[in-house]
mmCIF file of C-alpha atoms in Angstrom:
data_model
loop_
_atom_site.group_PDB
_atom_site.id
_atom_site.type_symbol
_atom_site.label_atom_id
_atom_site.label_comp_id
_atom_site.label_asym_id
_atom_site.label_seq_id
_atom_site.Cartn_x
_atom_site.Cartn_y
_atom_site.Cartn_z
ATOM 1 C CA LYS A 927 6.433 75.965 -84.239
ATOM 2 C CA GLU A 928 5.684 75.507 -87.925
ATOM 3 C CA LYS A 929 2.238 77.041 -87.523
ATOM 4 C CA LYS A 930 3.700 80.071 -85.792
ATOM 5 C CA GLU A 931 6.237 80.563 -88.585
ATOM 6 C CA LEU A 932 3.448 80.220 -91.157
ATOM 7 C CA ASP A 933 1.307 82.746 -89.261
ATOM 8 C CA ILE A 934 4.148 85.300 -89.345
ATOM 9 C CA LYS A 935 4.579 84.930 -93.091
ATOM 10 C CA VAL A 936 0.837 85.282 -93.687
ATOM 11 C CA LYS A 937 0.614 88.328 -91.408
ATOM 12 C CA ASN A 938 3.554 89.965 -93.190
ATOM 13 C CA PHE A 939 1.955 89.498 -96.593
ATOM 14 C CA LEU A 940 -1.414 90.761 -95.354
ATOM 15 C CA SER A 941 0.317 93.911 -94.092
ATOM 16 C CA GLU A 942 1.589 94.525 -97.646
ATOM 17 C CA LEU A 943 -1.985 94.404 -98.896
ATOM 18 C CA GLN A 944 -3.513 96.939 -96.466
ATOM 19 C CA ASN A 945 -5.999 99.173 -98.306
ATOM 20 C CA LYS A 946 -8.966 101.310 -97.272
ATOM 21 C CA ASP A 947 -11.246 100.098 -100.088
ATOM 22 C CA ILE A 948 -10.451 96.364 -100.106
ATOM 23 C CA LYS A 949 -10.391 94.229 -96.976
ATOM 24 C CA PHE A 950 -7.986 91.320 -97.197
ATOM 25 C CA VAL A 951 -8.743 88.279 -95.015
ATOM 26 C CA THR A 952 -7.532 84.727 -94.925
ATOM 27 C CA GLY A 953 -9.857 81.990 -96.116
ATOM 28 C CA GLY A 954 -9.863 78.349 -97.009
ATOM 29 C CA SER A 955 -8.275 75.643 -94.937
ATOM 30 C CA TYR A 956 -5.670 77.984 -93.469
ATOM 31 C CA ALA A 957 -8.362 80.245 -91.931
ATOM 32 C CA LYS A 958 -10.377 77.225 -90.785
ATOM 33 C CA ASP A 959 -7.245 75.556 -89.323
ATOM 34 C CA THR A 960 -7.912 72.381 -91.286
ATOM 35 C CA PHE A 961 -4.914 72.573 -93.594
ATOM 36 C CA LEU A 962 -2.425 69.755 -94.015
ATOM 37 C CA ARG A 963 1.184 70.215 -93.055
ATOM 38 C CA ASP A 964 2.487 70.053 -96.613
ATOM 39 C CA GLU A 965 -0.124 72.382 -98.093
ATOM 40 C CA LEU A 966 1.462 75.709 -98.761
ATOM 41 C CA ASP A 967 -1.488 77.337 -100.538
ATOM 42 C CA ILE A 968 -3.023 80.183 -98.584
ATOM 43 C CA ASP A 969 -6.327 81.648 -99.719
ATOM 44 C CA ILE A 970 -6.801 85.362 -99.244
ATOM 45 C CA PHE A 971 -10.163 86.894 -99.919
ATOM 46 C CA ALA A 972 -10.049 90.447 -101.289
ATOM 47 C CA ARG A 973 -13.449 91.585 -100.011
ATOM 48 C CA PHE A 974 -15.085 94.418 -101.864
ATOM 49 C CA ASN A 975 -17.984 96.460 -100.468
ATOM 50 C CA TYR A 976 -21.183 95.086 -101.941
ATOM 51 C CA SER A 977 -22.902 98.443 -102.451
ATOM 52 C CA ASN A 978 -19.905 100.136 -104.099
ATOM 53 C CA TYR A 979 -18.605 97.284 -106.246
ATOM 54 C CA ARG A 980 -21.484 94.958 -107.168
ATOM 55 C CA TYR A 981 -21.673 96.344 -110.734
ATOM 56 C CA LEU A 982 -17.910 96.511 -111.301
ATOM 57 C CA ASP A 983 -15.421 93.921 -112.509
ATOM 58 C CA ILE A 984 -13.781 93.226 -109.163
ATOM 59 C CA SER A 985 -11.204 90.906 -110.746
ATOM 60 C CA ASN A 986 -9.956 93.838 -112.749
ATOM 61 C CA GLU A 987 -10.105 96.132 -109.707
ATOM 62 C CA LEU A 988 -7.970 93.665 -107.768
ATOM 63 C CA LYS A 989 -5.545 93.340 -110.667
ATOM 64 C CA LYS A 990 -5.086 97.167 -110.797
ATOM 65 C CA PHE A 991 -4.494 97.195 -107.052
ATOM 66 C CA LEU A 992 -1.851 94.443 -107.181
ATOM 67 C CA LYS A 993 -0.078 96.238 -110.036
ATOM 68 C CA SER A 994 -0.127 99.507 -108.111
ATOM 69 C CA ARG A 995 1.737 97.737 -105.279
ATOM 70 C CA SER A 996 4.211 96.098 -107.739
ATOM 71 C CA ILE A 997 3.148 92.667 -106.589
ATOM 72 C CA LYS A 998 4.028 90.026 -109.189
ATOM 73 C CA PHE A 999 1.181 87.630 -109.888
ATOM 74 C CA LYS A 1000 -0.188 85.039 -112.298
ATOM 75 C CA ILE A 1001 -3.777 85.178 -113.425
ATOM 76 C CA VAL A 1002 -5.845 82.069 -112.696
ATOM 77 C CA HIS A 1003 -8.970 81.833 -114.769
ATOM 78 C CA GLY A 1004 -12.059 80.628 -112.977
ATOM 79 C CA SER A 1005 -15.696 81.677 -112.682
ATOM 80 C CA ARG A 1006 -14.026 84.965 -111.768
ATOM 81 C CA ASP A 1007 -10.293 85.564 -112.344
ATOM 82 C CA TYR A 1008 -8.104 85.431 -109.270
ATOM 83 C CA TYR A 1009 -4.402 85.825 -108.688
ATOM 84 C CA HIS A 1010 -1.533 83.568 -107.632
ATOM 85 C CA VAL A 1011 1.361 85.206 -105.755
ATOM 86 C CA GLU A 1012 4.470 83.414 -104.512
ATOM 87 C CA ARG A 1013 5.984 84.878 -101.407
ATOM 88 C CA ASP A 1014 8.252 83.472 -98.654
ATOM 89 C CA GLY A 1015 7.941 79.932 -99.925
ATOM 90 C CA LEU A 1016 4.106 80.104 -99.895
ATOM 91 C CA ASN A 1017 1.565 80.214 -102.650
ATOM 92 C CA PHE A 1018 -1.077 82.843 -102.009
ATOM 93 C CA GLU A 1019 -4.285 82.739 -103.986
ATOM 94 C CA ILE A 1020 -5.910 86.169 -103.859
ATOM 95 C CA VAL A 1021 -9.592 85.810 -104.656
ATOM 96 C CA PRO A 1022 -11.829 88.826 -105.287
ATOM 97 C CA VAL A 1023 -15.235 88.521 -103.623
ATOM 98 C CA LEU A 1024 -18.092 90.773 -102.807
ATOM 99 C CA LYS A 1025 -18.661 91.188 -99.072
ATOM 100 C CA ILE A 1026 -22.059 89.629 -98.625
ATOM 101 C CA ARG A 1027 -24.147 88.710 -95.604
ATOM 102 C CA LYS A 1028 -26.440 86.146 -97.270
ATOM 103 C CA THR A 1029 -26.069 83.812 -100.213
ATOM 104 C CA SER A 1030 -28.852 85.537 -102.194
ATOM 105 C CA GLN A 1031 -26.544 88.559 -102.576
ATOM 106 C CA ALA A 1032 -23.853 86.494 -104.348
ATOM 107 C CA GLN A 1033 -23.131 87.475 -107.915
ATOM 108 C CA ASN A 1034 -20.586 84.690 -108.356
ATOM 109 C CA ILE A 1035 -20.098 81.377 -106.565
ATOM 110 C CA MET A 1036 -16.801 82.728 -105.170
ATOM 111 C CA ASP A 1037 -18.710 85.344 -103.145
ATOM 112 C CA ILE A 1038 -20.025 82.572 -100.944
ATOM 113 C CA SER A 1039 -16.595 81.153 -99.961
ATOM 114 C CA PRO A 1040 -16.098 83.472 -96.930
ATOM 115 C CA LEU A 1041 -19.415 82.179 -95.606
ATOM 116 C CA HIS A 1042 -18.049 78.627 -95.863
ATOM 117 C CA THR A 1043 -15.084 79.641 -93.748
ATOM 118 C CA LYS A 1044 -17.331 81.207 -91.149
ATOM 119 C CA PHE A 1045 -19.598 78.109 -91.035
ATOM 120 C CA VAL A 1046 -16.741 75.621 -90.592
ATOM 121 C CA LYS A 1047 -15.069 77.722 -87.872
ATOM 122 C CA ARG A 1048 -18.369 77.939 -85.983
ATOM 123 C CA LYS A 1049 -19.138 74.176 -86.272
ATOM 124 C CA THR A 1050 -15.725 72.756 -85.334
ATOM 125 C CA ASN A 1051 -13.392 72.536 -82.363
ATOM 126 C CA ASN A 1052 -9.758 71.377 -82.055
ATOM 127 C CA ARG A 1053 -10.685 67.667 -81.919
ATOM 128 C CA LEU A 1054 -12.921 67.902 -84.981
ATOM 129 C CA ARG A 1055 -10.336 69.930 -86.917
ATOM 130 C CA ASN A 1056 -7.825 67.112 -86.253
ATOM 131 C CA GLU A 1057 -10.390 64.590 -87.513
ATOM 132 C CA ILE A 1058 -10.800 66.713 -90.673
ATOM 133 C CA ARG A 1059 -7.051 66.661 -91.242
ATOM 134 C CA LEU A 1060 -7.056 62.888 -90.788
ATOM 135 C CA LEU A 1061 -9.832 62.548 -93.365
ATOM 136 C CA LYS A 1062 -8.050 64.871 -95.817
ATOM 137 C CA GLN A 1063 -4.788 62.886 -95.479
ATOM 138 C CA PHE A 1064 -6.705 59.606 -95.925
ATOM 139 C CA CYS A 1065 -8.373 60.917 -99.105
ATOM 140 C CA LYS A 1066 -5.084 62.323 -100.378
ATOM 141 C CA ALA A 1067 -3.346 58.945 -99.858
ATOM 142 C CA ASN A 1068 -6.140 57.255 -101.808
ATOM 143 C CA GLU A 1069 -6.132 59.898 -104.582
ATOM 144 C CA LEU A 1070 -9.617 61.104 -103.612
ATOM 145 C CA TYR A 1071 -8.682 64.599 -102.455
ATOM 146 C CA GLY A 1072 -9.239 67.350 -104.968
ATOM 147 C CA ALA A 1073 -12.368 68.538 -106.799
ATOM 148 C CA GLU A 1074 -10.486 69.186 -110.030
ATOM 149 C CA SER A 1075 -12.041 67.484 -113.043
ATOM 150 C CA TYR A 1076 -9.019 65.257 -113.628
ATOM 151 C CA ILE A 1077 -9.139 63.973 -110.010
ATOM 152 C CA ARG A 1078 -12.920 63.856 -109.511
ATOM 153 C CA GLY A 1079 -12.455 63.670 -105.760
ATOM 154 C CA PHE A 1080 -13.717 65.540 -102.757
ATOM 155 C CA SER A 1081 -12.982 69.208 -102.192
ATOM 156 C CA GLY A 1082 -11.587 70.266 -98.852
ATOM 157 C CA TYR A 1083 -14.939 71.888 -98.023
ATOM 158 C CA ASP A 1084 -16.798 68.656 -98.895
ATOM 159 C CA LEU A 1085 -14.597 66.757 -96.455
ATOM 160 C CA GLU A 1086 -15.097 69.408 -93.752
ATOM 161 C CA LEU A 1087 -18.857 69.143 -94.136
ATOM 162 C CA LEU A 1088 -18.775 65.353 -94.008
ATOM 163 C CA MET A 1089 -16.752 65.476 -90.795
ATOM 164 C CA ILE A 1090 -19.082 68.056 -89.246
ATOM 165 C CA TYR A 1091 -21.988 65.743 -90.026
ATOM 166 C CA TYR A 1092 -20.380 62.436 -88.900
ATOM 167 C CA ARG A 1093 -18.318 63.971 -86.030
ATOM 168 C CA SER A 1094 -15.416 61.501 -86.309
ATOM 169 C CA PHE A 1095 -13.274 59.783 -88.959
ATOM 170 C CA GLU A 1096 -14.261 56.354 -87.630
ATOM 171 C CA ASN A 1097 -17.964 57.161 -87.719
ATOM 172 C CA LEU A 1098 -17.697 58.461 -91.293
ATOM 173 C CA ILE A 1099 -15.817 55.385 -92.502
ATOM 174 C CA LYS A 1100 -18.324 53.044 -90.866
ATOM 175 C CA ASN A 1101 -21.232 54.874 -92.449
ATOM 176 C CA THR A 1102 -19.883 54.978 -96.015
ATOM 177 C CA ARG A 1103 -20.825 51.319 -96.413
ATOM 178 C CA TYR A 1104 -24.467 52.353 -96.256
ATOM 179 C CA TRP A 1105 -24.175 55.064 -98.907
ATOM 180 C CA LYS A 1106 -26.045 54.627 -102.107
ATOM 181 C CA ASP A 1107 -24.987 55.946 -105.497
ATOM 182 C CA ARG A 1108 -25.411 59.778 -105.371
ATOM 183 C CA GLN A 1109 -26.056 59.737 -101.650
ATOM 184 C CA VAL A 1110 -27.712 62.856 -100.267
ATOM 185 C CA ILE A 1111 -26.898 63.760 -96.664
ATOM 186 C CA HIS A 1112 -29.183 66.163 -94.807
#
């Protein structure tokens, strides 16, 4: 029931963003269906055509678009500026990216994020997505969830990749005892 209500709110906001030049799509844990119940941050990728926009400041292009729609936002500074919008009790993060097909086309690390979403969706099923949620909650409870410098924990994507590799929470936990400092997993 909660997921259906969330889906309606996201769909309503996406309909506000409809535009012929920018394609707005969900991303992050919401799009991958690996989000935790109490996470109310929804990533939205504002995808710009690679050929038409690769030499332009797409952060600024997105800002102009949001202003033209009278959408109130806060600027979040990152490797490329993105925008935080509060709507219907949700926090939307609208991230400008170039629509790329391969990582070599990326002009900014953010351009690769939609490929992460696609990869996780392709490599998981309902059981594995539940295992990912369990791992995220475990890390959150142990203050290990969050790649921010002050937390120095695991990003959501890191945890999704670990679960894809180990296939279950129990298998991952059992194998961590064999990890060495700066463990590389292939």
